Coordinates of C-alpha atoms in Angstrom, one line a residue:
X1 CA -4.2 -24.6 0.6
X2 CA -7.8 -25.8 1.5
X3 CA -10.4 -24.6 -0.9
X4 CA -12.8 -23.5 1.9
X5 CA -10.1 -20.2 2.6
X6 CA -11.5 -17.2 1.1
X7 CA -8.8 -16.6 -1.1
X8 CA -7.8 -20.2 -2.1
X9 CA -7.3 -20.1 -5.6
X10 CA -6.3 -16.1 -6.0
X11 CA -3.2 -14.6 -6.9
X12 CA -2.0 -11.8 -5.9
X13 CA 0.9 -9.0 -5.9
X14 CA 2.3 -7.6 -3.0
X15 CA 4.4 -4.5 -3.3
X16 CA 6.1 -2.5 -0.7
X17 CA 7.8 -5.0 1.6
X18 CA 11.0 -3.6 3.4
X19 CA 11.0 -5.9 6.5
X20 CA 9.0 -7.9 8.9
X21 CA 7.7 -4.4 10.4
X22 CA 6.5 -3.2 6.8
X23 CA 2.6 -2.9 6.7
X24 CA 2.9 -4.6 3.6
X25 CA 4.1 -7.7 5.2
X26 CA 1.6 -7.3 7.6
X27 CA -0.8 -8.4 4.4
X28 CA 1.2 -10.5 2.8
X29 CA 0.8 -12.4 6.4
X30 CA -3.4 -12.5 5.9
X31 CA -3.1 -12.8 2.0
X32 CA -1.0 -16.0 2.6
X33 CA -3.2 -17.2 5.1
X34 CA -6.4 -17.1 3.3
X35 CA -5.2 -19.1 0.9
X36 CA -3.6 -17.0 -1.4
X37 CA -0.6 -17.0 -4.2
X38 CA 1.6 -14.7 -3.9
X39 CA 4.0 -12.6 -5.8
X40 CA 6.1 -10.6 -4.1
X41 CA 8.1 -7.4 -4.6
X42 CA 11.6 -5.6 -3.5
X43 CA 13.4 -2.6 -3.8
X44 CA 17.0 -3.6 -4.8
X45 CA 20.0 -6.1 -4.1
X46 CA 20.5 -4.1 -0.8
X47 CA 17.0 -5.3 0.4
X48 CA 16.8 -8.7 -1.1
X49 CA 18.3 -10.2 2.1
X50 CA 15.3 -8.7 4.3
X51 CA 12.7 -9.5 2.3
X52 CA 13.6 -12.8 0.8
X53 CA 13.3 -14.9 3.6
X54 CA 9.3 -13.3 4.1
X55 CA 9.2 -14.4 0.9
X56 CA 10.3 -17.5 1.5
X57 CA 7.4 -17.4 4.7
X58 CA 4.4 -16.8 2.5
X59 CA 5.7 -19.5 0.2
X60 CA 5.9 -16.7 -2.8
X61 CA 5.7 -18.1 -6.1
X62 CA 7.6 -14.9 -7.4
X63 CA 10.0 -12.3 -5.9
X64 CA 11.1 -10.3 -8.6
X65 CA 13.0 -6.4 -8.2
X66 CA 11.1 -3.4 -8.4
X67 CA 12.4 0.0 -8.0
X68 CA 9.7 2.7 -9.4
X69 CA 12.3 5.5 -10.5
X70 CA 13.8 2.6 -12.6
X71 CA 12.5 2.8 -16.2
X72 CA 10.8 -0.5 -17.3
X73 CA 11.2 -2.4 -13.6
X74 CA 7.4 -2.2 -12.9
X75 CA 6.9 -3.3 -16.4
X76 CA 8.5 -6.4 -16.1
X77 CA 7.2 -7.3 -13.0
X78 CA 3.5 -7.8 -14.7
X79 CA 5.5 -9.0 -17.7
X80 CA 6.4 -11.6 -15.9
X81 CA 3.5 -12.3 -14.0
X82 CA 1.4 -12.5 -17.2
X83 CA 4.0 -15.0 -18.7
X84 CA 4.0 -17.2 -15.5
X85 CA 0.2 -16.9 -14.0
X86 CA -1.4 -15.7 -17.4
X87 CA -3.8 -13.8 -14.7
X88 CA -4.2 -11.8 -11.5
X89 CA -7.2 -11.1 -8.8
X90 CA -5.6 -8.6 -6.2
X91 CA -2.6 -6.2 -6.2
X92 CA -1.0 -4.6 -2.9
X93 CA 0.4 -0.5 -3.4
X94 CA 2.4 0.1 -0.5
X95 CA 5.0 2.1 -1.7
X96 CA 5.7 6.1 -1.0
X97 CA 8.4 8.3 -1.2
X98 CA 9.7 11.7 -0.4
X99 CA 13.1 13.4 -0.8
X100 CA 14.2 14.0 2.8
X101 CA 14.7 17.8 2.6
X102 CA 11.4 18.7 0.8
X103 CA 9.5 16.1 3.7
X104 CA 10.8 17.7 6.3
X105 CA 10.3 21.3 5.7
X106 CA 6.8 23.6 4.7
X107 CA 4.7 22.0 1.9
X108 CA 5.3 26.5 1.1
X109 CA 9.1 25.5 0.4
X110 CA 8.8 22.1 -1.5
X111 CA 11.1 21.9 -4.7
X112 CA 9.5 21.2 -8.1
X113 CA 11.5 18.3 -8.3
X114 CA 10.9 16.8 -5.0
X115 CA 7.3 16.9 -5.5
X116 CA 7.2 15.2 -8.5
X117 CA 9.2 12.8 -7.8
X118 CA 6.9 11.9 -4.0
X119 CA 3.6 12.1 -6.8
X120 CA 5.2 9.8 -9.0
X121 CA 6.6 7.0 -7.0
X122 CA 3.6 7.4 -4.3
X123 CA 0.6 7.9 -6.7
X124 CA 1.4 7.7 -10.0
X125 CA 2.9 4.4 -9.8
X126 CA -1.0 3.3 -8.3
X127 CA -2.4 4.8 -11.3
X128 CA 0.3 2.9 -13.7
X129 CA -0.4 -0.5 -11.6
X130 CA -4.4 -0.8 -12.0
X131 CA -3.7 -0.2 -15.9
X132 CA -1.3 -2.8 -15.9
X133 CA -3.1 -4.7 -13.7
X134 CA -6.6 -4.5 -15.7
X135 CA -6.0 -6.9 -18.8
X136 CA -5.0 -9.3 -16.4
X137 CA -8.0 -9.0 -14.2
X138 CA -10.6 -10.7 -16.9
X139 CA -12.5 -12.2 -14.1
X140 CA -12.7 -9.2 -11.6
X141 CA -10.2 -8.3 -9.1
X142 CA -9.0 -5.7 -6.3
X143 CA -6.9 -3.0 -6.4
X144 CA -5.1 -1.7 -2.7
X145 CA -2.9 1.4 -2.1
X146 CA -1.8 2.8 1.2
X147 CA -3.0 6.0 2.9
X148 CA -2.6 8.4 6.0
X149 CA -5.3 10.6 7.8
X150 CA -2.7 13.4 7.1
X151 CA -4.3 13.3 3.6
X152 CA -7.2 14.7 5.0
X153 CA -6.2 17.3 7.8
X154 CA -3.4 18.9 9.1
X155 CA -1.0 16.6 10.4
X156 CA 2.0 18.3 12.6
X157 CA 5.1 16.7 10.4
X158 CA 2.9 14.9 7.5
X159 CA 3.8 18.1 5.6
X160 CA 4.0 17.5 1.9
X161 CA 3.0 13.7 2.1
X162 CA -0.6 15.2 3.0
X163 CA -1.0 16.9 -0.6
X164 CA 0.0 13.6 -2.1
X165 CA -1.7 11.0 -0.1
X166 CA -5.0 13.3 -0.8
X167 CA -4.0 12.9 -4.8
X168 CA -4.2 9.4 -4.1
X169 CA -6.8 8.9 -2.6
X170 CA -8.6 10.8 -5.4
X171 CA -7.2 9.0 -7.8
X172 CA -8.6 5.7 -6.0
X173 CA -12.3 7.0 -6.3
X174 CA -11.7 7.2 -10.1
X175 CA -10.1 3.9 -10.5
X176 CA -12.6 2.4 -8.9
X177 CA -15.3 4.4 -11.0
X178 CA -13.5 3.6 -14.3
X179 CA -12.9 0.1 -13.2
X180 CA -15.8 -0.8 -11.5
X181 CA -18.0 -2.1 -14.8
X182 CA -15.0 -4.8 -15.2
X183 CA -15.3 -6.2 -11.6
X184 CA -12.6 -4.6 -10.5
X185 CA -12.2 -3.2 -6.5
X186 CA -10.3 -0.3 -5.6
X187 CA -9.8 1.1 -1.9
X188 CA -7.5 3.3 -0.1
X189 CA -6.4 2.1 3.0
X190 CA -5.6 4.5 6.1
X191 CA -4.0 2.9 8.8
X192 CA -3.5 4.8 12.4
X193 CA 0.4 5.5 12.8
X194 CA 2.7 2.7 12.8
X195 CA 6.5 2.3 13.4
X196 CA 7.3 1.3 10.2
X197 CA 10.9 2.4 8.0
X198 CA 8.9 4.8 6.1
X199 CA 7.8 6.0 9.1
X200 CA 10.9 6.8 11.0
X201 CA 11.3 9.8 8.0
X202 CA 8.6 11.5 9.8
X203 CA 9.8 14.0 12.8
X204 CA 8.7 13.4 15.8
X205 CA 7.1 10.7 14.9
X206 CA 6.5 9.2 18.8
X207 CA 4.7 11.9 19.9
X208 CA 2.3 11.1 17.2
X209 CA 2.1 7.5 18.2
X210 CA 1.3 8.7 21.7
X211 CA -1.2 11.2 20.9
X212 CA -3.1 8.3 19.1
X213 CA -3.2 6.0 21.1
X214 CA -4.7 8.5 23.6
X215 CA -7.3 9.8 21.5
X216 CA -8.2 7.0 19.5
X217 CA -11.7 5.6 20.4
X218 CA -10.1 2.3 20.9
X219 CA -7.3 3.2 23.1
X220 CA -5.1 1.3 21.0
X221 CA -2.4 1.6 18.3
X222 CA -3.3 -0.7 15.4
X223 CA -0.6 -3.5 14.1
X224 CA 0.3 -4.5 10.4
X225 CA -1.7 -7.8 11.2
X226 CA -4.8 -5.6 12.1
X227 CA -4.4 -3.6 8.7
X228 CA -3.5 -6.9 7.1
X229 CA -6.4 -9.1 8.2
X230 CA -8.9 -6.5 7.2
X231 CA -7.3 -5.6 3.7
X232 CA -6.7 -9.6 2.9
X233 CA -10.8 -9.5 3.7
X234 CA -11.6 -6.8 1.3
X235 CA -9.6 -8.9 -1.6
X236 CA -12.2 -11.2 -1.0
X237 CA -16.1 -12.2 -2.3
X238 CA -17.4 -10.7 0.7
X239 CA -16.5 -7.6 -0.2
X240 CA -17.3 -7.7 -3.7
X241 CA -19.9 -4.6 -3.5
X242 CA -17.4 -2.5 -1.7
X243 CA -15.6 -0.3 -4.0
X244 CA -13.5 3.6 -3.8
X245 CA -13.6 3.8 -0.5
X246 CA -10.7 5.5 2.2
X247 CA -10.9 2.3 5.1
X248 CA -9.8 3.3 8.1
X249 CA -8.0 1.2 10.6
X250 CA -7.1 3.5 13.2
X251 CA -8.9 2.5 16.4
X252 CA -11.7 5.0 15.2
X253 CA -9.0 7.9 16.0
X254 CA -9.4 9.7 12.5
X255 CA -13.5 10.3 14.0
X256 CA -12.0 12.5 16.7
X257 CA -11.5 16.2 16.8

């Protein structure tokens, strides 16, 4: 890679990616082609055979398993990547999960379990990366999770993902507060609707694509190279005074009543 690319020299981990329509691969994509290493993430043997040849696209130096409500798995992914790099300068959160039942009925009628199950593996896990990630950041670094405007109002659907994407993006504000004095970046990012797999668990899920699209100031739906391209910027030195922030990349849809 040519030194003049923003992000020649960097390393970073990418988490999250389920297929070539994951946003996640989306910035894997921009990550890659700003000059950055990668290590990259996925869920079990089931999806090794979708996301290894991505891998294999972004010339990943590491693809390693990683299934949250596994004890010890997102242990030994930064195990490994302090053995093998010794350092890191961005890491990618795009991970969340709900049980099915508990998503698509009332936040009222959530289960205990179900609830603490979506705040673990969708913003806990955040929490658990940036300290993980922290020692290995001596020279600064950037910290990304993924968001939804549903965190902030009433979306038709969203239901009990709203409650928890609004945890997280809390707890990104005191990341970045705590982390800030060390160098390190964090931001939420908040995409406009995408069809993505994690998506398709949402009812109804086309009429909210359309009912973007028509409100958004843009007129347009954003891809997972838009969200990409701008989060693989934000990882950069250009960005180094921008810190705790909810970016959206909606089309400007989330400033419309």
């Amino acid at each position: 890679m040519s030194a003049h690319l923003p992000l020649a020299g960097k390393r970073g981990l990418v988490t999250g990616i389920a297929n070539a329509d994951s946003i996640a691969w989306g910035c894997a994509k921009a990550f890659r082609a700003m000059g950055a290493e990668l290590a990259v993430t996925y869920l079990n043997d089931k999806a090794l055979p979708h996301v290894e040849p991505l891998a294999r696209q972004v010339d990943a130096s590491l693809l390693m398993p990683m299934n949250l409500l596994n004890e010890g798995e997102l242990e030994a992914v930064f195990g490994r990547i302090t053995d093998e790099w010794g350092g890191l300068d961005f890491v990618l959160h795009s991970i969340a999960f709900a049980p099915r039942d508990d998503l698509h009925g009332r936040v009222t009628d959530c289960s205990r379990e179900g609830f603490l199950q979506a705040m673990d593996v969708s913003c806990w896990s955040f929490i658990r990366m940036a300290k993980l990630a922290e020692p290995l950041m001596a020279n600064g670094g950037a910290l990304f999770c993924m968001s939804y405007y549903g965190s902030q109002m009433v979306v038709e659907h969203y239901n009990m993902m709203g409650p928890v994407k609004a945890a997280l993006e809390s707890a990104t504000r005191y990341l970045a507060a705590e982390l800030g004095p060390q160098g390190i970046r964090v931001h939420a990012i908040s995409p406009g609707p995408l069809k993505t797999r994690a998506a398709s668990g949402i009812a109804e899920f086309d009429a909210l694509l359309d009912r973007a699209q028509a409100k958004a100031p843009a007129r347009s739906l954003v891809s997972i190279d838009d969200v990409g391209e701008a989060t693989a910027w934000l990882a950069t030195d250009a960005a180094r005074l921008m810190t705790g922030q909810t970016l959206y990349i909606d089309g400007g849809y989330h400033i419309i009543d």
